Structures are given as C-alpha cells and as structure tokens.
mmCIF file of C-alpha atoms (C1' of nucleotides) in Angstrom:
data_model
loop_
_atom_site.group_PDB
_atom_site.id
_atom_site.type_symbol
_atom_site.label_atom_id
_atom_site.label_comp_id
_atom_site.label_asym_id
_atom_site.label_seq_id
_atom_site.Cartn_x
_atom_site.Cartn_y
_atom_site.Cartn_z
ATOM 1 C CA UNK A 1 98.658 75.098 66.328
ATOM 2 C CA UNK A 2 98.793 72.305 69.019
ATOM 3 C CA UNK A 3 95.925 71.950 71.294
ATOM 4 C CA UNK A 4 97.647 73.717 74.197
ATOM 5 C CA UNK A 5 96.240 73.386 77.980
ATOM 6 C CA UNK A 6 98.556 76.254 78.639
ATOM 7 C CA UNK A 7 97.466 79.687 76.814
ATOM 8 C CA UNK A 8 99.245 81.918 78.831
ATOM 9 C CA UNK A 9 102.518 79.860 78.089
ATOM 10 C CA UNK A 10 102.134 80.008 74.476
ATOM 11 C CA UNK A 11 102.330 83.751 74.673
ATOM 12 C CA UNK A 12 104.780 83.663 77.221
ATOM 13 C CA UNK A 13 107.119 81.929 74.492
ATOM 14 C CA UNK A 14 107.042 84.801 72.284
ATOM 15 C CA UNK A 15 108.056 86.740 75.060
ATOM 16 C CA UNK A 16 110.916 84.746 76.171
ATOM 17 C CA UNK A 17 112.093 84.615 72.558
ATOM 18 C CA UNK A 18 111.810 88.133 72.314
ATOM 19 C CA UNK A 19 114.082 89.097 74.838
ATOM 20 C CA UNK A 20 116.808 86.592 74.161
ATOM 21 C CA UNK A 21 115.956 83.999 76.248
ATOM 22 C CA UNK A 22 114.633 80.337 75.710
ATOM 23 C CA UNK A 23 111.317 78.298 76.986
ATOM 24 C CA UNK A 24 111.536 75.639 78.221
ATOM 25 C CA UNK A 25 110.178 72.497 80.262
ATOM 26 C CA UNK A 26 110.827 74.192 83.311
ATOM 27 C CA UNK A 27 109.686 77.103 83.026
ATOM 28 C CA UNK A 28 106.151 76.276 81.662
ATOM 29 C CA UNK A 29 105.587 73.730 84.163
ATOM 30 C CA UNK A 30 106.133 77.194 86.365
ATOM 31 C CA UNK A 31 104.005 79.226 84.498
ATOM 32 C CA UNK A 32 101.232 76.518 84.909
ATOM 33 C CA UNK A 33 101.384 76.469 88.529
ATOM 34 C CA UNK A 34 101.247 80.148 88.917
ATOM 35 C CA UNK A 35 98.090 79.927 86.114
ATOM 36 C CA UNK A 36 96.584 77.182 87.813
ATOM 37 C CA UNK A 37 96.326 78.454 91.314
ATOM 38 C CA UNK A 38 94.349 81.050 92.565
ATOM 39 C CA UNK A 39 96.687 81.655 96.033
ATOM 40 C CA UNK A 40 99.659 83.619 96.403
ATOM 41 C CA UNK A 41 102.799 80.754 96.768
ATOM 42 C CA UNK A 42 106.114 81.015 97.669
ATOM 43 C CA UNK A 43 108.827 79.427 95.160
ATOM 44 C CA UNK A 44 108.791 76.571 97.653
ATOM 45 C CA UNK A 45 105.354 76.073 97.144
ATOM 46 C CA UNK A 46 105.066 76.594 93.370
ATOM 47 C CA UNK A 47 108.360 73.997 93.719
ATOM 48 C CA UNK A 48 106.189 71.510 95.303
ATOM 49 C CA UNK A 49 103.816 71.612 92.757
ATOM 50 C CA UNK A 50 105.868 71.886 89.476
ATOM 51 C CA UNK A 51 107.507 68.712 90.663
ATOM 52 C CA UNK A 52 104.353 67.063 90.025
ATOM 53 C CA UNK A 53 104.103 68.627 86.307
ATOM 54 C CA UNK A 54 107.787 67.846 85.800
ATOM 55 C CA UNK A 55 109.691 65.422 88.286
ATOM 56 C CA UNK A 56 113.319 66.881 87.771
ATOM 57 C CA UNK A 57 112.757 70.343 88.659
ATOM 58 C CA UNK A 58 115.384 72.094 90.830
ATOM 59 C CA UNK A 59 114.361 75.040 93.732
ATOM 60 C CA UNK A 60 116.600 76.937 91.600
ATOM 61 C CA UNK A 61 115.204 76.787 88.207
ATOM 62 C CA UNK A 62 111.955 78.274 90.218
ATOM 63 C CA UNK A 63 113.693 80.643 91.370
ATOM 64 C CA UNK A 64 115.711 82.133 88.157
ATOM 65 C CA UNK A 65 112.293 81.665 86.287
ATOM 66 C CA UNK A 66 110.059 83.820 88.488
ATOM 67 C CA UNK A 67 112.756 86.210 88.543
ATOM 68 C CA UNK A 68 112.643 86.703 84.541
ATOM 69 C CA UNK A 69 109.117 86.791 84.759
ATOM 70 C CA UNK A 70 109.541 89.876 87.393
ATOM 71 C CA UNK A 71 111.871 91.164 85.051
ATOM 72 C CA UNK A 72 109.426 90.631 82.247
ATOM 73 C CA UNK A 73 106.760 92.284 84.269
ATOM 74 C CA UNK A 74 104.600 89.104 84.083
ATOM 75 C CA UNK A 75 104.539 88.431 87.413
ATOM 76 C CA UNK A 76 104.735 90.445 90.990
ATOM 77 C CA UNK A 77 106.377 89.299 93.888
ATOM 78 C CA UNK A 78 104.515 90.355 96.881
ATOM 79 C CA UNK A 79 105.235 90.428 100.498
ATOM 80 C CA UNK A 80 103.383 89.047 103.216
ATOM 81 C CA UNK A 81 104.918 89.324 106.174
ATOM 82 C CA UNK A 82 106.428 86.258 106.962
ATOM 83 C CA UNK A 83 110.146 86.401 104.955
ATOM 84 C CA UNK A 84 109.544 84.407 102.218
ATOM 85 C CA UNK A 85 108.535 85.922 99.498
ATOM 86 C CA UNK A 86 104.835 85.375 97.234
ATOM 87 C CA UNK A 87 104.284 85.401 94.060
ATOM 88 C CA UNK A 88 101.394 85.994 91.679
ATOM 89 C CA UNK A 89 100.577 86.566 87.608
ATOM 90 C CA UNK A 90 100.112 89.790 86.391
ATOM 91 C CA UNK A 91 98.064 89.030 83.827
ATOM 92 C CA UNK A 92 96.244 86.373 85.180
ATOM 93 C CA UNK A 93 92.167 86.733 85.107
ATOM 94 C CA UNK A 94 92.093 87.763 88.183
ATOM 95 C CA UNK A 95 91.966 91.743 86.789
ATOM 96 C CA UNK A 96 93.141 94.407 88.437
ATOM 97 C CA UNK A 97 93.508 93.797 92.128
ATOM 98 C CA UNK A 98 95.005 94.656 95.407
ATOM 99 C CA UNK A 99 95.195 93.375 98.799
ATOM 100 C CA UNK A 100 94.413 92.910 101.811
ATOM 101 C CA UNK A 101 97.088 91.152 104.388
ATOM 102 C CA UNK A 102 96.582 89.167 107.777
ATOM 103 C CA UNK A 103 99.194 90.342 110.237
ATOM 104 C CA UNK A 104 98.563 87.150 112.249
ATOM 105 C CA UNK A 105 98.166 84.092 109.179
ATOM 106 C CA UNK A 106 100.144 86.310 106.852
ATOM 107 C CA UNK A 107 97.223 85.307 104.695
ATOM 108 C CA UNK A 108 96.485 87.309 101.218
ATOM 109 C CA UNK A 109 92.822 88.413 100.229
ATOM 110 C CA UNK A 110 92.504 89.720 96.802
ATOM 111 C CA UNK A 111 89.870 92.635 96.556
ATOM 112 C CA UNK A 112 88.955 94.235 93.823
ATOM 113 C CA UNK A 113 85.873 96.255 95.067
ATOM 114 C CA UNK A 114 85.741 99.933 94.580
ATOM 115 C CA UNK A 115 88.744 99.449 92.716
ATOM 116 C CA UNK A 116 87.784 102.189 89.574
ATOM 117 C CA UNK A 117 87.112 104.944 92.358
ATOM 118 C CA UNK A 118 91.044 103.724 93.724
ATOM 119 C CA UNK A 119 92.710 103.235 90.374
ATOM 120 C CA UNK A 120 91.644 106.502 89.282
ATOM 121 C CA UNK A 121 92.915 108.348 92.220
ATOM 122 C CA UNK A 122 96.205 106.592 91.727
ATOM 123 C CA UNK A 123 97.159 107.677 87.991
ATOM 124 C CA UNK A 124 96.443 111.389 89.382
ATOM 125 C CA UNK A 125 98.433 110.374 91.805
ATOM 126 C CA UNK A 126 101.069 109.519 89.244
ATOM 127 C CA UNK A 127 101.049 112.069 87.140
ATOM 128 C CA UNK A 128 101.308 115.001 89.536
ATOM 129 C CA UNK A 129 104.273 112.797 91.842
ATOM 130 C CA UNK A 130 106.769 111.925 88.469
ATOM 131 C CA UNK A 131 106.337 115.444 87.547
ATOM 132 C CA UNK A 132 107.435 116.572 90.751
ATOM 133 C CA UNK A 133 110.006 114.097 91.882
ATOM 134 C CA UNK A 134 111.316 113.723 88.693
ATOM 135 C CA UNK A 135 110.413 109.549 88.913
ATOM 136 C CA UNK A 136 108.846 107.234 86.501
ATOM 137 C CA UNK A 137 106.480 105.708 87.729
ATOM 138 C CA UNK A 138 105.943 102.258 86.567
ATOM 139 C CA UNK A 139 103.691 100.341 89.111
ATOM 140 C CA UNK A 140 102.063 100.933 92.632
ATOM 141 C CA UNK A 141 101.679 98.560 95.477
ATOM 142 C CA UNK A 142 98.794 99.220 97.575
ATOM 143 C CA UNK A 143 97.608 96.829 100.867
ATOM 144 C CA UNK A 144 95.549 97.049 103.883
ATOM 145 C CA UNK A 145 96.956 95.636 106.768
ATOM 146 C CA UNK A 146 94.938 93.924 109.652
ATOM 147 C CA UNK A 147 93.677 90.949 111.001
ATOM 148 C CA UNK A 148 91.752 88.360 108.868
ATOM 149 C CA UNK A 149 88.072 87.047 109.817
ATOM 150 C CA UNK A 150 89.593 83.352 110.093
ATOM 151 C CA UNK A 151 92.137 84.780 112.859
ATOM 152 C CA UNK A 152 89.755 87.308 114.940
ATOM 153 C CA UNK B 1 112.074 116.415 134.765
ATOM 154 C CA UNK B 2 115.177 116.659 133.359
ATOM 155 C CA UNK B 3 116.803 118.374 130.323
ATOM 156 C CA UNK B 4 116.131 114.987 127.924
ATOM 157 C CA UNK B 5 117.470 115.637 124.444
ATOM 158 C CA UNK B 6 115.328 112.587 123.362
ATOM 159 C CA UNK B 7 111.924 113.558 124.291
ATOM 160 C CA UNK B 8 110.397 110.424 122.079
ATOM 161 C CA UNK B 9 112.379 108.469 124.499
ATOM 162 C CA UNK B 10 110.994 109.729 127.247
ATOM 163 C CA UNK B 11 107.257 108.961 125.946
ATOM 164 C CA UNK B 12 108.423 105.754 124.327
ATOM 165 C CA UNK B 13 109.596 104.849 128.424
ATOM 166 C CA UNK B 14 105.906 104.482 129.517
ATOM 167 C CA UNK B 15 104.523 102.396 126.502
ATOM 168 C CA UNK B 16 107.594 100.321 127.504
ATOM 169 C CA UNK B 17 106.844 100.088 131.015
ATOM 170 C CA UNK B 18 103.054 99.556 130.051
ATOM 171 C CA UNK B 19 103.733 96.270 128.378
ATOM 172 C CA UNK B 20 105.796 95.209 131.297
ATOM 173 C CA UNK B 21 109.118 96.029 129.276
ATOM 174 C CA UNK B 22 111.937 98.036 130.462
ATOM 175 C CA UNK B 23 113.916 101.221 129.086
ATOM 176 C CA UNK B 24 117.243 100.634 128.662
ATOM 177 C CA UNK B 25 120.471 102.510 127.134
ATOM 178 C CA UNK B 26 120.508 100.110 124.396
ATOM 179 C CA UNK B 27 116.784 100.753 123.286
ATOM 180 C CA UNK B 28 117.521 104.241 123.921
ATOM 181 C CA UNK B 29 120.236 104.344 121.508
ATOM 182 C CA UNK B 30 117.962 102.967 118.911
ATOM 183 C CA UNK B 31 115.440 105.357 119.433
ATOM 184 C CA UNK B 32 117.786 108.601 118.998
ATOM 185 C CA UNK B 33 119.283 107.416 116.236
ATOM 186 C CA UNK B 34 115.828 106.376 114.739
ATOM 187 C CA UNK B 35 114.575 110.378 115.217
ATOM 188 C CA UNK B 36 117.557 111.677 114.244
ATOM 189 C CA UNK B 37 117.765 110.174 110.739
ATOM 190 C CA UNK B 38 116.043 111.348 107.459
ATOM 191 C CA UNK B 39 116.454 107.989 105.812
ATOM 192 C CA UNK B 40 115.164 104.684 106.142
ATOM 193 C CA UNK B 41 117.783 102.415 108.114
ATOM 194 C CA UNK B 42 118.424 98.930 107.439
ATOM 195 C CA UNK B 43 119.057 97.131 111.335
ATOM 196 C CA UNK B 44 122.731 97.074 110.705
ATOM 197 C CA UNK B 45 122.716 100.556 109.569
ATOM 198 C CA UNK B 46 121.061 101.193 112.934
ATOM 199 C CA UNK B 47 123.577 99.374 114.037
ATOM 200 C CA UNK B 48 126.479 101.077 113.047
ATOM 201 C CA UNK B 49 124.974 104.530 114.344
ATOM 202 C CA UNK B 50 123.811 103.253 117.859
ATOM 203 C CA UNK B 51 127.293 102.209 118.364
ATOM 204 C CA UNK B 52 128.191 106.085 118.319
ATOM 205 C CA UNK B 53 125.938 106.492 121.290
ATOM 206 C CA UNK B 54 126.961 102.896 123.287
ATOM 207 C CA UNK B 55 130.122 101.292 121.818
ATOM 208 C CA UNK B 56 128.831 97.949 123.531
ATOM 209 C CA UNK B 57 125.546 97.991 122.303
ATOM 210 C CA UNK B 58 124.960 94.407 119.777
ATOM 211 C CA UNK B 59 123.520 93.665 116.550
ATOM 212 C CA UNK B 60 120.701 91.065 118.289
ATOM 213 C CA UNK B 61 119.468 93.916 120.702
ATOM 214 C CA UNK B 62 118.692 96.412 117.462
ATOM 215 C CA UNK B 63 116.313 93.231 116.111
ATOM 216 C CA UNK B 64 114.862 92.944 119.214
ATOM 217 C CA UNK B 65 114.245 96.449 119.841
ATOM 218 C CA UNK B 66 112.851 96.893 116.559
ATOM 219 C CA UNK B 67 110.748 94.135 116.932
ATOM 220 C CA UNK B 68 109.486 95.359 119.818
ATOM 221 C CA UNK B 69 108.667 99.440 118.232
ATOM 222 C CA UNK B 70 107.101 97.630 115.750
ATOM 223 C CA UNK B 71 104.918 95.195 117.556
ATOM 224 C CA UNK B 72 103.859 98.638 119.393
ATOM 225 C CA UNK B 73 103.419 100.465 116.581
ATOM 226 C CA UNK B 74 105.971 102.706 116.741
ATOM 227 C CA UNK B 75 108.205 101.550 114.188
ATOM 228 C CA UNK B 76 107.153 100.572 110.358
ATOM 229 C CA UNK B 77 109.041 98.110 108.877
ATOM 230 C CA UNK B 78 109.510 98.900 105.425
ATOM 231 C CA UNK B 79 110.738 96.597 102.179
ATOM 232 C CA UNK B 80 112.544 98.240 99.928
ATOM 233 C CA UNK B 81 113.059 95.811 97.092
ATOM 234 C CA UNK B 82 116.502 94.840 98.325
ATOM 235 C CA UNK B 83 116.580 91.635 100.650
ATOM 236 C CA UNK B 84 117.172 93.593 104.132
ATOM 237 C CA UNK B 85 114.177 95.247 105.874
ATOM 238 C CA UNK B 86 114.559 99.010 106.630
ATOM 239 C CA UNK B 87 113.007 101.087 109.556
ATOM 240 C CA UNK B 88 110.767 104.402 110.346
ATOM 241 C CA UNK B 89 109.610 105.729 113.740
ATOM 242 C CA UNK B 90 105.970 106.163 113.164
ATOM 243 C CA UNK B 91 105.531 109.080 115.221
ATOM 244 C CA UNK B 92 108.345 111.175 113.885
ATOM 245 C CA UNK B 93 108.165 114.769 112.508
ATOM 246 C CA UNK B 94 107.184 113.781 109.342
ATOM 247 C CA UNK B 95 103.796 113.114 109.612
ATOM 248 C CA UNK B 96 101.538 110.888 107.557
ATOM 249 C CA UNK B 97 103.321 110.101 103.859
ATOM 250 C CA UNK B 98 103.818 107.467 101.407
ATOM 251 C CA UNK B 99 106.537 106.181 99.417
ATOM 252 C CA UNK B 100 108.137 105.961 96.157
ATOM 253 C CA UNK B 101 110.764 103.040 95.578
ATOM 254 C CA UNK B 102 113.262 103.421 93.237
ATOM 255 C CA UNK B 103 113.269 99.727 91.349
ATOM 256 C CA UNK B 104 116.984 100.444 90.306
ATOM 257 C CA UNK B 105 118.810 101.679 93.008
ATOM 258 C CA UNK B 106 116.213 101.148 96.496
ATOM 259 C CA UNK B 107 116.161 104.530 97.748
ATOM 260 C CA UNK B 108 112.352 105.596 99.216
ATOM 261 C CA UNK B 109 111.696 108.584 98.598
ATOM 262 C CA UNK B 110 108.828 110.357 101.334
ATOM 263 C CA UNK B 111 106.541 111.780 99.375
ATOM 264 C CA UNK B 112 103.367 113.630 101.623
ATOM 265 C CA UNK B 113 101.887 115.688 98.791
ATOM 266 C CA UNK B 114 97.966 115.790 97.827
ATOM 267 C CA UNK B 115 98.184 112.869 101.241
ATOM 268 C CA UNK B 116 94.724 114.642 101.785
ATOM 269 C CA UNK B 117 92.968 112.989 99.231
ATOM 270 C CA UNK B 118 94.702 109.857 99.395
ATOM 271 C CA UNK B 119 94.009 109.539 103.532
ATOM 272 C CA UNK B 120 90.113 110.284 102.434
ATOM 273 C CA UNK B 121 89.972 107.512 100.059
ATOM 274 C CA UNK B 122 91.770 105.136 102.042
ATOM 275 C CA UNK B 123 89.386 106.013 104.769
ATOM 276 C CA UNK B 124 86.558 105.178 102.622
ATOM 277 C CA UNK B 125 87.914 102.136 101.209
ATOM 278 C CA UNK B 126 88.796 100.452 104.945
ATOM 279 C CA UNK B 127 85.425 100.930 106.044
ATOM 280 C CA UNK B 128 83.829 99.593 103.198
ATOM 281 C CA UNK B 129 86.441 96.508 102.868
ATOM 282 C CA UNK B 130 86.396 96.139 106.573
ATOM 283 C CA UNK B 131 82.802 95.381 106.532
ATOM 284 C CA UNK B 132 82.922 92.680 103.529
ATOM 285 C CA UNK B 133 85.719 91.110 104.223
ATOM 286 C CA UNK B 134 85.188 91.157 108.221
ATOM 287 C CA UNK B 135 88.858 92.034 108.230
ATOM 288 C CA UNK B 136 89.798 94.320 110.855
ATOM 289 C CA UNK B 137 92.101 97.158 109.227
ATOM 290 C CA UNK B 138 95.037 98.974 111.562
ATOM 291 C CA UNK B 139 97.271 100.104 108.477
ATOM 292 C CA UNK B 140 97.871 100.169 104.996
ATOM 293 C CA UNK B 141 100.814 100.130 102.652
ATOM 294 C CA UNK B 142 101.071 102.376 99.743
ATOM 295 C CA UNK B 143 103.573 102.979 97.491
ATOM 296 C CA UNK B 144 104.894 103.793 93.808
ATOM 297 C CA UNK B 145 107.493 102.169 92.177
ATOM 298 C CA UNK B 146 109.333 103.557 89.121
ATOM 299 C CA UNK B 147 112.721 104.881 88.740
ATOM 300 C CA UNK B 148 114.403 107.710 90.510
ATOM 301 C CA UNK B 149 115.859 110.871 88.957
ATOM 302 C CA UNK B 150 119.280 109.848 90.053
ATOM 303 C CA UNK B 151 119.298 106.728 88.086
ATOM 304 C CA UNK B 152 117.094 107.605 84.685
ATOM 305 C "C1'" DC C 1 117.549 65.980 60.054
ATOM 306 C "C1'" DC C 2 122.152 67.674 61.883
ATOM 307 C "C1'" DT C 3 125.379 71.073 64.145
ATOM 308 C "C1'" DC C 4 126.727 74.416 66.888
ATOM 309 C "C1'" DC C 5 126.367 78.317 69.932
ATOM 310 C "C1'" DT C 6 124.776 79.753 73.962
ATOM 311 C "C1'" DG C 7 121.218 79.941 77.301
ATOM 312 C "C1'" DA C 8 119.316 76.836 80.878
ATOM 313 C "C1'" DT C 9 119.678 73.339 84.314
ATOM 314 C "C1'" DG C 10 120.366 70.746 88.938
ATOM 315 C "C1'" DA C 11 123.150 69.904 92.889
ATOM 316 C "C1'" DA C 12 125.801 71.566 96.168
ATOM 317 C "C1'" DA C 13 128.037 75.272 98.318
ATOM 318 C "C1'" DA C 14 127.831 80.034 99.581
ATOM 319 C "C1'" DT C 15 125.549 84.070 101.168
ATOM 320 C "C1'" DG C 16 123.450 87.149 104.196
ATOM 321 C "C1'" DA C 17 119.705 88.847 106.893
ATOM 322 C "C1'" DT C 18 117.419 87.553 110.837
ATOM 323 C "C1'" DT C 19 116.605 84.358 115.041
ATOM 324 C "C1'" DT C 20 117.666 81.472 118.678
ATOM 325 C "C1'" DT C 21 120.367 79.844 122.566
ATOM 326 C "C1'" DC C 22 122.422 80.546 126.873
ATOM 327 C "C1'" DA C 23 124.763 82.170 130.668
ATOM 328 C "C1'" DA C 24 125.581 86.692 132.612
ATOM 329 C "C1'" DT C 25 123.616 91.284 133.681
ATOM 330 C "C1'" DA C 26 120.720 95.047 135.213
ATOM 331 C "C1'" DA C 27 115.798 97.483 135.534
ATOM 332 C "C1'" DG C 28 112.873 98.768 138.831
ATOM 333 C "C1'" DA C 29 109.176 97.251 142.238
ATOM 334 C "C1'" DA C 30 109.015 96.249 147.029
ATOM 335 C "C1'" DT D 1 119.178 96.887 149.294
ATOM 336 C "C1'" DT D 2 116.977 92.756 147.576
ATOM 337 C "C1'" DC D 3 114.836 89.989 144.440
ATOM 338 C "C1'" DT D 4 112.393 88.841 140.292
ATOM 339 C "C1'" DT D 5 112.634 88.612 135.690
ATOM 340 C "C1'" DA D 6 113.331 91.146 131.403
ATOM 341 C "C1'" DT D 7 117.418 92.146 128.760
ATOM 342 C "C1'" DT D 8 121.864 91.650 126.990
ATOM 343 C "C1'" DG D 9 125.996 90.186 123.735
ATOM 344 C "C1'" DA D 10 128.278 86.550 121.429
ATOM 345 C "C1'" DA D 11 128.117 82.704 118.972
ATOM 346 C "C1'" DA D 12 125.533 79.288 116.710
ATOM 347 C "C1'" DA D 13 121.584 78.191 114.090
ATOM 348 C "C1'" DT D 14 117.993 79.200 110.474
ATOM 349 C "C1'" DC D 15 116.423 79.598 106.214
ATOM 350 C "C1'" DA D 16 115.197 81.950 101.948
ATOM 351 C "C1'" DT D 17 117.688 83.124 98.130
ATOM 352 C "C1'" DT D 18 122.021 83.221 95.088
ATOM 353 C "C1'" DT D 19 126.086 81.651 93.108
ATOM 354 C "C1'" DT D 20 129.149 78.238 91.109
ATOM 355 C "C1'" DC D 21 130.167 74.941 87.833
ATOM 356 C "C1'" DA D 22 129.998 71.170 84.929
ATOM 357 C "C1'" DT D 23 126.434 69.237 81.954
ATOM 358 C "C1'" DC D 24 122.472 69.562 79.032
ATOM 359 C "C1'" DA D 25 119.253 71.037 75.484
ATOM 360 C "C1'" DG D 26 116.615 75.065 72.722
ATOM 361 C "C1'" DG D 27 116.384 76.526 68.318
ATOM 362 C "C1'" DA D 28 118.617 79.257 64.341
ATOM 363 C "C1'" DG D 29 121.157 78.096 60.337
ATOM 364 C "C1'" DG D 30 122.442 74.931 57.363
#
DNA sequence: CCTCCTGATGAAAATGATTTTCAATAAGAA
DNA sequence: TTCTTATTGAAAATCATTTTCATCAGGAGG
C-alpha cells in the first residue's frame, strides 16, 4: 500500500466503490481540503483551494462531490446565516461537536464542552420522539446563536 | 380600542413604532396570516395567503417584513433542508418547541414534548459556553432529522 | 496491457430564492 | 392639513446552486 498523505481518502474509496460510484482526482483533492482545514468553507472556498491541489477543477465537480459525501453521510452541510452554505467532515478528528454561530460574522465555533451531559440527553431525546412521532431519527443539529467575542 | 381580530398586530404596532417603523396593511397582512397558520411558510407561500387579505400587496414587501419580525425577534427563520427559507411567529400559541425535519420530504414537524428538560440543559449549557467562549447567547437551534412517518 | 461501459467532468446556460433600485405613495408627528 | 421620511410594487440585479451536454477517464473483464 502506497504511502498515502490522504487516509481519510483511502477509505473514502472503498466507500465510493461501494455504492456504485468512482474516485477520482477531483474528488480527493476535495476530500483533502475538507481534511486539511479546520474551518467551516463554502464550496467556493473549498473551490479555491482544490484548485491549488488540482488546477482543472470545475465549481461544479465541488459541488456534485460534497453532495455524495452528504449523501454518504461523510460530511454535513451546515448553515450559517449568510446563504451560502458550509460544509464540514463528519468523521474528521474533530469528535463529536456542535456549534456555536455569530449572528453578526456568521462565524462558526466548534464546542465540544459538556458535550457527554448533551449527547446523552439527546438519544433520550430520540428514543422517546421516533416512538411517538413515528420518525427515524437519523441525526440532530444543535447551535447556539449569538454574538461572537471578536464582534462584541 | 377597537374589536381587532389580530390582537398580535396590535402589540406588534408598538415594537414597530418603537424602532421608528410604521404599521401598515401590508405588514398587517403578513402578520395574520403568520398567526393563523399551523405550518411553516416559505415567503411566497406567505405570499400567496396575504394576497387573500390585500390583493395588491407584493412579493418584496413579505421579505422585507420578514426581515424586519425577524431582526425583532418576532419571527424565526427556519431551514428546512430545501433551498427556500420558511417562517414562524415567535410569540405564537405554541409556545417553546423544537423541530423534527423530515430529510425526504421537508416537512417540520413541532414537537414540545419532555421541552422541560431540554430548556434546563440548554440553560445550563449557555451559561457555561457563554462564559468560555465570551459569546453572548440570544437563541439556539435544535432539531432532529430522520424520516417522517409519511414517507418510511 | 487493452476494451468497453458507464460514471464523472468542465463550461456554459438555466434556475430560483432573495435583494436592490427607483420613482411613487402613505404613515403619523406636528 | 402639511411635511418628513419610511414604505411600497415592479422590474432588474444578485448569486448560490443545478442542469445540460458533449467529452473524458475509472476500473472490471478480458
């Protein structure tokens, strides 16, 4: 197995495979921006900066990618505020994680403090709402919204 | 005072005046048709029902007044997955609840069961992030996505 | 290593929600 | 009633995202 500077991409193939589709140039160079980068970027941004990785890149290719990845659960698309949307790894090493959203800078904090006491709360939460509503429940978004130290 | 079959109105008149804004039929419209609805309206939804009220009313002044509810606080923009925003008075009946988002077809469901515990622990949880983050909290967002029992 | 099927791609056009522009209108204080 | 200025509707502009379509390239099977 090659030295590869991209784990997350090598599993990611398997993935892809599995479900029918392909890997390709494109879409790692995507994969390594959202592994490389600890904010939350819109597909502009993570175009910007797969262009360096791989010159010939189109907006769209960013675009369909992240959305198989959504599909594929392996990454969430998160909304800030401003109407573009964000977009971050689910299994990055970041860890369980929610956040915490500027109402002024549209900035994202990642928190993950007191998270057991929340995450517990939230699969009780789970179990008693799909029984009653009838819903599977396969994910939760949870944010605090507010204004950010850098914008008081 | 007279017989006003929009009593929300009526209160929402003085915040409007208080931030040097005016009440007019058009944001009146919006209002009513905001208290008298169980779901959660897109703007041209809003739209479509204001027009009942005032035939002339337009498709800018339902963004602008909903801009406006929600800059006050009186409106909570909501995303339901699908690419247009949808809207909830924040003072109606319905009292403090959360939401569940059906990934497949976009309803949001209200959901304001065991809220008790929930409110406590968000409680908790602002205070203590509020404090580390120096991130002044006014709301939160939480909700549960998963698929609804209309479209399992 | 070669072939072929089919998924993936980029560029450009299309879409669709939301915003802006602008001249005309109307709230509401005086 | 007058006057200031916020508000309005219509049309144009924005802008993130999607679709179209002709071309390209993974990768399974030989």
């Amino acid at each position: 197995m090659k030295n590869c500077e991209c784990p997350g991409a090598e599993k990611l193939h398997g993935r892809f495979r599995g479900c029918g589709y392909r890997m390709t140039a494109g879409r790692e160079a995507v994969i390594k921006v959202l592994q490389e980068t600890q904010e939350h970027l819109s597909a502009d941004e993570i175009f910007s900066k797969a262009r360096v990785i791989n010159p010939d890149i189109g907006l769209t290719t960013i675009y369909r990618t992240l959305e198989k990845l959504s599909m594929m659960g392996e990454v969430h698309k998160l909304d800030s505020g401003d109407k573009r949307g964000r977009f971050e790894l689910a299994n990055s090493g970041k860890g369980h994680h929610h956040h915490l959203v500027c109402s002024r800078c549209n900035r994202i904090i990642d928190y993950d403090d007191f998270i057991d006491d929340e995450v517990r709360l939230l699969k009780e939460m789970e179990k008693k709402l799909s029984k009653k509503y009838n819903f599977a429940i396969s994910g939760h978004l949870i944010q605090f919204y507010g204004v950010c130290d850098k914008c008081k």
